[in-house]
């Protein structure tokens, strides 16, 4: 049983973890979250001494001091000075609330009116009702254990039954208190083209936040973060992971108080948020997911990857990702119908299965026509239908680029509906020569649905590349009484458009926001893969993909093989560029029509090989190996039944001096024997895990066997590497 209620305790379990709550003096308290404690009896943990200066429950006296208790969902301005999960202005204009326990229910699934992205599948869910009786406001807390992933999904619903209008100023998705929080925080930071850097810092007294004010997730921070023991490594130590299924302004706060209690509160950012609730109305928060690993940071990543693959990404894509040939870096705005036809023929030759006509099909430059979505007839005189047929006649799928949320001032749509832009009373700033439509306006969403559904239906579009190439600014909606609702309504509009399209059509949507500016679980619920960065340099991409893999599985990251001097001007060999696709979704983004026969044959070989690796990339468990070195990245992707694995070693900075490189493998069955694809050696899983594999030998120039994968550069230079399968054997 994932959920049991015993005496005054709620015991929630997953395969390896437990979360225990209790009711005490009419309050709901947090008792324990971590490795499973089978006896469920850690009551002795919460027994704090008297805190000077701290308010207490007047009817209970000093035995109930608010600041000394651990809570599950705290109201603001109620005698607990730590960061609240919820803050509101009641019908009398008074600020704050205090929640007390009022009951529970065990549901067979989340309520059916929960329409935000959520962990898929009907799973037993604990609903706990908290109430502020004085104010007539309830908080319903939902806990869903995802047993096989060691994950708990959480969300809250705030209900106004006060008889008047209230304003919600903050409603976090989750709160978690630690009695003795001695942690490092790990989070993802970055910039356009340099996404997904992992940052680690000590939590000390004070408050630290990871947040976005961009209206979308943004490049500079990601909703994922972790708290681990300061001694935790990739392979050992305790680590808690957190993430949000949300794609707008978010805020995760980590606060350590003067008694070393750490409180985590994560959800929609309260900074520019407010939401009016009339009497009888309610508000659902986005879902948060939490995991715990006693096997280090890597153990946390494995759990979050599995959650994403099995319960976030649509099951339609469980075992399929296309191999795309995309026109952007191939032709930019000079793309035309002859080029696409020729490109499609070559795409077929190299084994790609989808041609994506990127930006440029409706405009000549990035300062016009966004919003109109009319084909540029001068460059596509025969029309889209014929072009789509020509591509499909090659046995390929057809993809088309859109940036639905955006609008150019030089567009018919702007002439017709200038009031559809986000507007806070300012004329608005430009970014990439464009403005943002107010997705909170249902008329805008209906218009975009009409456009996109029209293209998909009429032309048989199989695939949409969905860009959002600017952040939101001057955010306001003059139709609304409460302007603080605009940001969240924007996100709800984006989700509703994606929901309508993906539920009606069999169309695969690849996300993108100037690269990885909107890479989050909310978008992955609708888009099985997201363009991770506009930076396709394989040196940088290796780092970006490894950074993202702390939280997200490789099957969600799209990466394309591009020109030799790539986006950074740094030369790289074709094999090396292909190697990086070992841990991402693969595609091509270079002018295939200018490639020689032998170059095309090389690409064909990469495609064929990559197809055989889908089983690892789409459903394998991903492990980073030997993370503490400056020279190379290594990883394993192990089939769920441990029968085989893909090993990849990417040498970014080779050393001239000889160094013996031994990499300890992970994820194999210790008692099974495995054949090493690179040299045919047979070794026990436990030997490979404990003693490791000697990579320097495999990289020697004299190494060559037929078992070897074609992709090995086998020279040990910077920008080289090796990749091979490891297969269980009875020999
Ligand atoms: C963004 C995307 C690119 C490409 C261009 C087109 O930069 O990240 O992949 O689609 O827009 O304008």
XYZ file of C-alpha atoms in Angstrom, residues 150-629:
480
model
C 10.549 6.849 -5.630
C 8.744 10.058 -6.406
C 5.979 11.941 -4.639
C 3.953 14.353 -6.730
C 2.286 17.188 -4.857
C -0.075 20.017 -5.591
C -2.544 22.170 -3.688
C -5.947 23.680 -4.249
C -6.988 26.848 -2.457
C -10.734 27.208 -2.009
C -12.504 30.408 -1.083
C -15.730 29.851 0.888
C -15.461 33.059 2.860
C -18.555 34.691 1.424
C -16.476 37.473 -0.159
C -13.654 38.099 -2.587
C -10.116 37.101 -1.628
C -6.807 37.626 -3.374
C -4.224 34.885 -3.485
C -0.741 36.410 -3.329
C 1.188 33.174 -3.162
C 0.274 29.509 -3.537
C 3.266 27.190 -3.614
C 2.934 23.701 -5.032
C 4.826 22.187 -2.145
C 6.564 22.923 1.100
C 9.013 20.678 2.908
C 10.621 21.378 6.281
C 13.821 19.777 7.532
C 14.519 19.865 11.255
C 18.248 19.768 10.825
C 19.128 20.933 7.374
C 22.783 20.764 6.606
C 22.697 20.809 2.846
C 24.343 21.734 -0.391
C 21.968 22.950 -3.088
C 22.525 21.823 -6.656
C 20.727 23.673 -9.401
C 20.893 24.420 -13.103
C 22.044 27.818 -14.342
C 23.005 29.034 -17.795
C 22.547 31.443 -20.668
C 21.453 31.170 -24.313
C 24.003 28.908 -25.985
C 25.477 27.934 -22.629
C 22.538 26.221 -21.004
C 22.314 23.728 -18.170
C 25.436 24.412 -16.088
C 25.258 22.581 -12.772
C 26.008 24.816 -9.789
C 26.544 23.622 -6.246
C 26.539 25.841 -3.172
C 26.253 25.457 0.572
C 22.999 26.393 2.246
C 23.692 28.729 5.137
C 21.423 30.825 7.306
C 19.341 33.066 5.091
C 17.252 32.553 1.998
C 18.294 31.467 -1.435
C 16.007 31.283 -4.439
C 16.029 29.784 -7.904
C 13.519 31.569 -10.061
C 12.359 32.969 -13.358
C 10.915 36.378 -14.111
C 10.983 35.807 -17.877
C 7.387 34.644 -18.184
C 8.765 31.355 -19.509
C 11.212 29.078 -17.734
C 14.193 30.961 -19.169
C 17.814 30.036 -19.842
C 19.320 31.275 -16.622
C 17.636 28.915 -14.180
C 15.587 25.745 -14.329
C 12.833 24.625 -11.939
C 14.880 21.541 -11.023
C 17.041 21.660 -7.899
C 18.435 19.246 -5.352
C 19.466 19.322 -1.718
C 22.145 16.870 -0.693
C 24.416 16.131 2.195
C 27.554 18.253 1.822
C 29.555 15.044 1.489
C 27.292 13.595 -1.223
C 28.860 12.701 -4.548
C 27.519 11.428 -7.838
C 27.596 7.891 -6.421
C 27.052 8.163 -2.680
C 25.218 10.105 -0.026
C 21.697 11.348 0.474
C 20.120 13.593 -2.083
C 16.618 15.064 -2.400
C 15.514 16.204 -5.854
C 12.706 18.632 -6.691
C 11.110 19.811 -9.895
C 7.957 21.549 -11.090
C 5.644 20.717 -13.961
C 5.462 24.369 -14.884
C 6.686 26.553 -17.750
C 6.205 30.108 -16.484
C 7.568 32.302 -13.704
C 8.571 29.924 -10.935
C 10.290 30.352 -7.627
C 11.925 27.747 -5.428
C 12.931 29.105 -2.061
C 15.348 27.407 0.283
C 15.534 29.062 3.635
C 17.641 28.135 6.620
C 16.484 29.773 9.839
C 18.467 30.615 12.966
C 17.773 27.146 14.376
C 19.121 25.386 11.325
C 15.677 24.361 10.140
C 15.545 24.368 6.359
C 12.290 25.080 4.596
C 11.737 24.486 0.911
C 8.798 26.129 -0.864
C 8.419 25.772 -4.618
C 5.813 26.793 -7.142
C 4.586 29.718 -9.218
C 6.656 32.786 -8.390
C 4.773 35.089 -6.064
C 6.723 38.093 -7.312
C 4.259 39.369 -9.862
C 1.464 36.945 -9.141
C -1.912 37.530 -7.624
C -5.174 35.774 -8.298
C -8.675 36.820 -7.396
C -11.039 34.201 -6.020
C -14.679 35.088 -5.725
C -16.694 33.239 -3.134
C -16.912 29.579 -4.141
C -13.957 29.739 -6.537
C -10.748 27.780 -6.237
C -7.207 27.720 -7.586
C -5.043 24.697 -8.386
C -1.254 25.015 -8.223
C 1.025 23.275 -10.717
C 2.342 19.899 -9.632
C 5.735 19.533 -7.954
C 7.697 16.297 -7.856
C 10.116 15.243 -5.116
C 12.454 12.311 -4.954
C 14.977 10.931 -2.504
C 18.089 8.922 -3.242
C 20.445 7.316 -0.763
C 22.725 6.545 -3.733
C 24.029 10.020 -4.389
C 23.165 12.595 -6.995
C 23.238 9.973 -9.741
C 20.576 7.953 -7.908
C 18.370 11.027 -7.892
C 18.909 11.559 -11.627
C 17.996 7.946 -12.437
C 14.714 8.331 -10.525
C 13.789 11.621 -12.190
C 14.702 10.252 -15.625
C 12.437 7.282 -15.141
C 9.594 9.525 -13.985
C 9.994 11.694 -17.053
C 10.166 8.785 -19.499
C 7.296 6.785 -17.980
C 4.929 9.338 -16.506
C 5.541 12.771 -18.034
C 6.297 12.268 -21.738
C 3.291 10.966 -23.657
C 3.297 7.135 -23.911
C 2.875 7.593 -27.689
C 6.598 8.384 -27.789
C 7.817 5.713 -25.393
C 9.818 3.992 -28.103
C 10.043 6.457 -30.941
C 11.882 9.647 -31.761
C 12.338 10.780 -35.342
C 15.703 11.377 -36.953
C 15.179 14.837 -38.321
C 16.862 16.755 -41.139
C 16.229 20.432 -40.386
C 16.657 23.301 -42.848
C 17.662 26.054 -40.391
C 21.444 25.862 -40.154
C 21.359 24.515 -43.713
C 19.746 27.529 -45.430
C 18.536 29.995 -42.793
C 16.190 32.534 -44.470
C 17.269 31.612 -48.000
C 15.274 28.398 -47.927
C 13.077 27.777 -51.018
C 11.117 24.934 -52.568
C 13.892 23.659 -54.828
C 16.287 23.562 -51.926
C 13.798 21.676 -49.748
C 13.109 19.131 -52.502
C 16.814 18.493 -53.046
C 17.410 18.468 -49.279
C 14.644 15.872 -48.814
C 16.201 13.535 -51.403
C 19.509 13.660 -49.566
C 17.761 13.322 -46.206
C 16.283 10.083 -47.467
C 19.691 8.909 -48.640
C 21.227 9.413 -45.204
C 18.349 7.587 -43.498
C 16.581 10.526 -41.816
C 12.834 10.027 -41.468
C 11.538 13.583 -41.089
C 12.298 16.795 -42.966
C 11.615 19.939 -40.974
C 11.086 23.189 -42.815
C 12.282 25.639 -40.207
C 11.936 29.424 -40.103
C 11.932 31.242 -43.460
C 8.919 29.530 -45.077
C 6.695 32.552 -44.427
C 9.177 35.445 -44.264
C 12.512 36.730 -45.546
C 13.943 38.026 -42.282
C 13.158 37.924 -38.600
C 11.368 41.289 -38.532
C 8.145 40.404 -40.352
C 5.027 38.253 -40.703
C 5.008 36.419 -37.378
C 1.362 35.839 -36.630
C 0.111 35.634 -40.232
C 1.519 32.206 -41.071
C 1.200 32.617 -44.842
C 3.608 30.856 -47.135
C 6.241 33.093 -48.829
C 4.953 32.553 -52.383
C 8.028 34.067 -54.032
C 10.224 31.278 -52.721
C 7.545 28.562 -52.680
C 5.589 29.269 -55.917
C 4.176 25.728 -56.243
C 2.543 25.912 -52.827
C 2.927 23.921 -49.664
C 0.739 20.990 -50.665
C 3.017 20.028 -53.543
C 6.105 20.464 -51.421
C 4.720 18.287 -48.635
C 3.807 15.623 -51.207
C 7.270 15.769 -52.736
C 8.829 15.222 -49.324
C 6.366 12.459 -48.431
C 6.936 10.783 -51.801
C 10.456 10.135 -50.545
C 8.953 8.192 -47.654
C 9.660 11.011 -45.221
C 7.506 12.812 -42.680
C 7.042 16.556 -42.981
C 7.652 19.046 -40.183
C 6.989 22.775 -40.102
C 8.338 25.558 -37.874
C 5.977 27.849 -35.971
C 6.407 30.415 -33.282
C 2.740 30.594 -32.306
C 2.996 32.870 -29.291
C 4.783 35.676 -31.136
C 3.822 38.507 -33.455
C 5.703 40.982 -35.692
C 4.563 44.580 -35.907
C 4.999 44.115 -39.670
C 2.127 41.644 -39.966
C -1.510 41.687 -40.979
C -2.419 40.198 -37.641
C -0.944 43.192 -35.847
C -2.907 45.580 -38.076
C -6.079 43.693 -37.311
C -5.587 42.905 -33.631
C -3.090 45.211 -31.953
C -5.046 44.574 -28.739
C -3.939 40.931 -28.738
C -0.427 41.791 -27.565
C 0.604 41.624 -23.945
C 0.194 45.155 -22.692
C 0.757 46.761 -19.312
C 0.007 50.244 -20.554
C 3.476 50.634 -22.056
C 4.039 50.350 -25.817
C 6.240 47.345 -25.134
C 9.877 46.540 -25.787
C 11.048 44.593 -28.799
C 13.174 41.509 -28.649
C 14.372 39.779 -31.808
C 12.137 42.308 -33.613
C 9.023 40.722 -32.155
C 6.299 40.991 -29.552
C 4.306 38.501 -27.528
C 0.648 37.616 -27.960
C -1.462 37.435 -24.848
C -2.020 33.704 -24.557
C -4.310 34.355 -21.597
C -6.873 35.691 -24.059
C -9.037 32.784 -25.295
C -9.572 34.585 -28.639
C -5.835 34.417 -29.283
C -5.715 30.737 -28.407
C -8.698 30.024 -30.662
C -7.068 31.903 -33.540
C -3.809 29.979 -33.139
C -5.639 26.698 -32.820
C -7.408 27.498 -36.094
C -4.101 28.259 -37.835
C -2.214 25.235 -36.544
C -5.085 22.772 -36.849
C -5.638 24.103 -40.380
C -2.030 23.411 -41.393
C -1.900 20.022 -39.728
C -5.236 18.931 -41.191
C -4.940 20.404 -44.663
C -1.299 19.660 -45.405
C -0.742 16.538 -43.340
C 1.945 18.075 -41.129
C 3.420 15.340 -38.947
C 5.715 17.406 -36.824
C 5.845 20.939 -35.475
C 8.930 22.713 -34.259
C 7.413 25.101 -31.715
C 9.640 28.051 -30.919
C 9.320 30.887 -28.384
C 12.237 33.155 -29.123
C 11.844 35.935 -26.627
C 10.973 36.468 -22.992
C 7.766 38.169 -21.862
C 7.944 41.849 -20.933
C 5.395 44.614 -20.292
C 3.109 41.817 -19.163
C -0.453 42.933 -18.685
C -3.942 42.189 -19.920
C -6.195 45.218 -20.022
C -9.247 42.952 -20.003
C -8.475 41.728 -16.501
C -9.409 43.361 -13.249
C -6.398 41.761 -11.553
C -3.272 42.244 -13.682
C -1.323 39.852 -11.465
C -3.160 36.983 -13.157
C -1.677 37.668 -16.588
C 1.523 35.602 -16.332
C -0.160 32.441 -15.120
C -3.058 32.852 -17.551
C -0.432 33.036 -20.303
C 0.946 29.638 -19.296
C -2.560 28.174 -19.027
C -3.248 29.434 -22.568
C -0.100 27.781 -23.925
C -1.008 24.505 -22.225
C -4.592 24.620 -23.475
C -3.444 25.159 -27.066
C -0.970 22.277 -26.776
C -3.621 20.081 -25.153
C -6.144 20.752 -27.903
C -3.650 20.055 -30.660
C -2.020 16.968 -29.202
C -5.303 15.367 -28.212
C -6.823 15.867 -31.673
C -3.862 15.204 -33.962
C -1.107 12.683 -34.168
C 1.524 15.394 -34.432
C 4.872 15.338 -32.680
C 5.836 18.721 -31.252
C 9.470 19.571 -30.628
C 9.874 22.471 -28.211
C 12.425 25.260 -28.464
C 12.955 28.721 -26.997
C 16.120 30.166 -28.527
C 17.572 26.763 -27.634
C 16.861 25.638 -24.077
C 14.873 28.632 -22.788
C 11.794 26.556 -21.988
C 13.087 23.157 -21.014
C 10.880 21.880 -18.211
C 8.521 19.063 -17.237
C 5.451 21.131 -18.104
C 6.507 21.393 -21.745
C 7.767 17.807 -21.833
C 4.250 16.696 -20.958
C 3.255 17.904 -24.444
C 6.582 17.887 -26.305
C 8.544 14.638 -26.048
C 11.760 16.392 -27.032
C 13.086 19.934 -26.755
C 15.892 21.625 -28.695
C 18.335 21.950 -25.842
C 20.568 24.719 -27.161
C 21.238 26.695 -30.317
C 24.843 25.776 -29.672
C 25.560 22.646 -31.753
C 29.332 22.663 -31.185
C 29.893 19.086 -29.972
C 32.404 20.157 -27.306
C 29.893 22.539 -25.750
C 26.959 20.247 -26.422
C 28.566 17.426 -24.470
C 28.747 19.676 -21.426
C 25.236 21.046 -21.942
C 23.720 17.582 -22.322
C 25.559 16.206 -19.307
C 24.393 19.246 -17.324
C 20.780 18.697 -18.352
C 21.059 14.982 -17.571
C 21.256 15.741 -13.855
C 17.506 16.260 -14.096
C 16.240 15.169 -17.527
C 16.746 11.976 -19.544
C 18.653 12.049 -22.863
C 15.484 11.094 -24.783
C 14.111 14.573 -24.107
C 17.075 16.508 -25.532
C 17.342 17.097 -29.242
C 20.743 17.548 -30.810
C 21.670 17.864 -34.484
C 24.804 17.037 -36.362
C 25.793 20.374 -37.932
C 28.687 21.947 -39.860
C 32.276 21.115 -38.977
C 32.974 24.553 -37.538
C 29.540 24.550 -35.902
C 28.070 27.423 -33.995
C 31.303 28.369 -32.254
C 33.716 28.217 -35.181
C 35.649 25.446 -33.435
C 36.449 22.665 -35.889
C 35.283 19.167 -35.076
C 35.407 15.831 -36.833
C 32.194 14.249 -38.141
C 32.598 11.174 -35.939
C 32.867 13.361 -32.901
C 29.742 15.311 -33.827
C 27.861 12.047 -34.243
C 29.163 10.672 -30.943
C 27.373 13.381 -28.967
C 24.075 11.989 -30.288
C 24.742 8.846 -28.245
C 22.999 10.620 -25.390
C 20.313 12.718 -27.123
C 17.741 12.582 -29.910
C 19.559 12.793 -33.189
C 19.140 14.803 -36.369
C 20.981 16.753 -39.071
C 21.188 20.477 -39.577
C 23.586 21.244 -42.420
C 23.304 21.598 -46.182
C 23.060 17.958 -47.234
C 22.875 19.010 -50.894
C 26.490 20.200 -50.749
C 27.909 17.031 -49.267
C 30.045 14.564 -51.211
C 28.948 10.957 -51.775
C 31.368 9.719 -49.161
C 30.212 12.302 -46.622
C 26.615 11.255 -47.242
C 27.597 7.609 -46.836
C 29.227 8.524 -43.528
C 26.005 10.173 -42.372
C 24.041 7.122 -43.447
C 26.287 4.993 -41.264
C 25.739 7.332 -38.312
C 21.974 7.181 -38.811
C 21.923 3.398 -39.099
C 24.028 3.013 -36.019
C 21.988 5.549 -34.072
C 18.789 3.651 -34.808
C 20.240 0.562 -33.170
C 20.880 2.631 -30.045
C 17.302 3.836 -29.580
C 16.660 1.173 -26.971
C 19.312 2.731 -24.743
C 18.500 6.375 -25.349
C 14.724 6.021 -25.124
C 14.411 3.634 -22.224
C 17.811 2.918 -20.676
C 18.973 4.127 -17.291
C 21.578 6.860 -17.728
C 24.634 7.016 -15.457
C 27.410 9.599 -15.458
C 30.810 8.002 -14.868
C 33.954 9.458 -13.289
C 32.462 12.919 -13.033
C 35.434 14.466 -11.239
C 37.875 15.004 -14.066
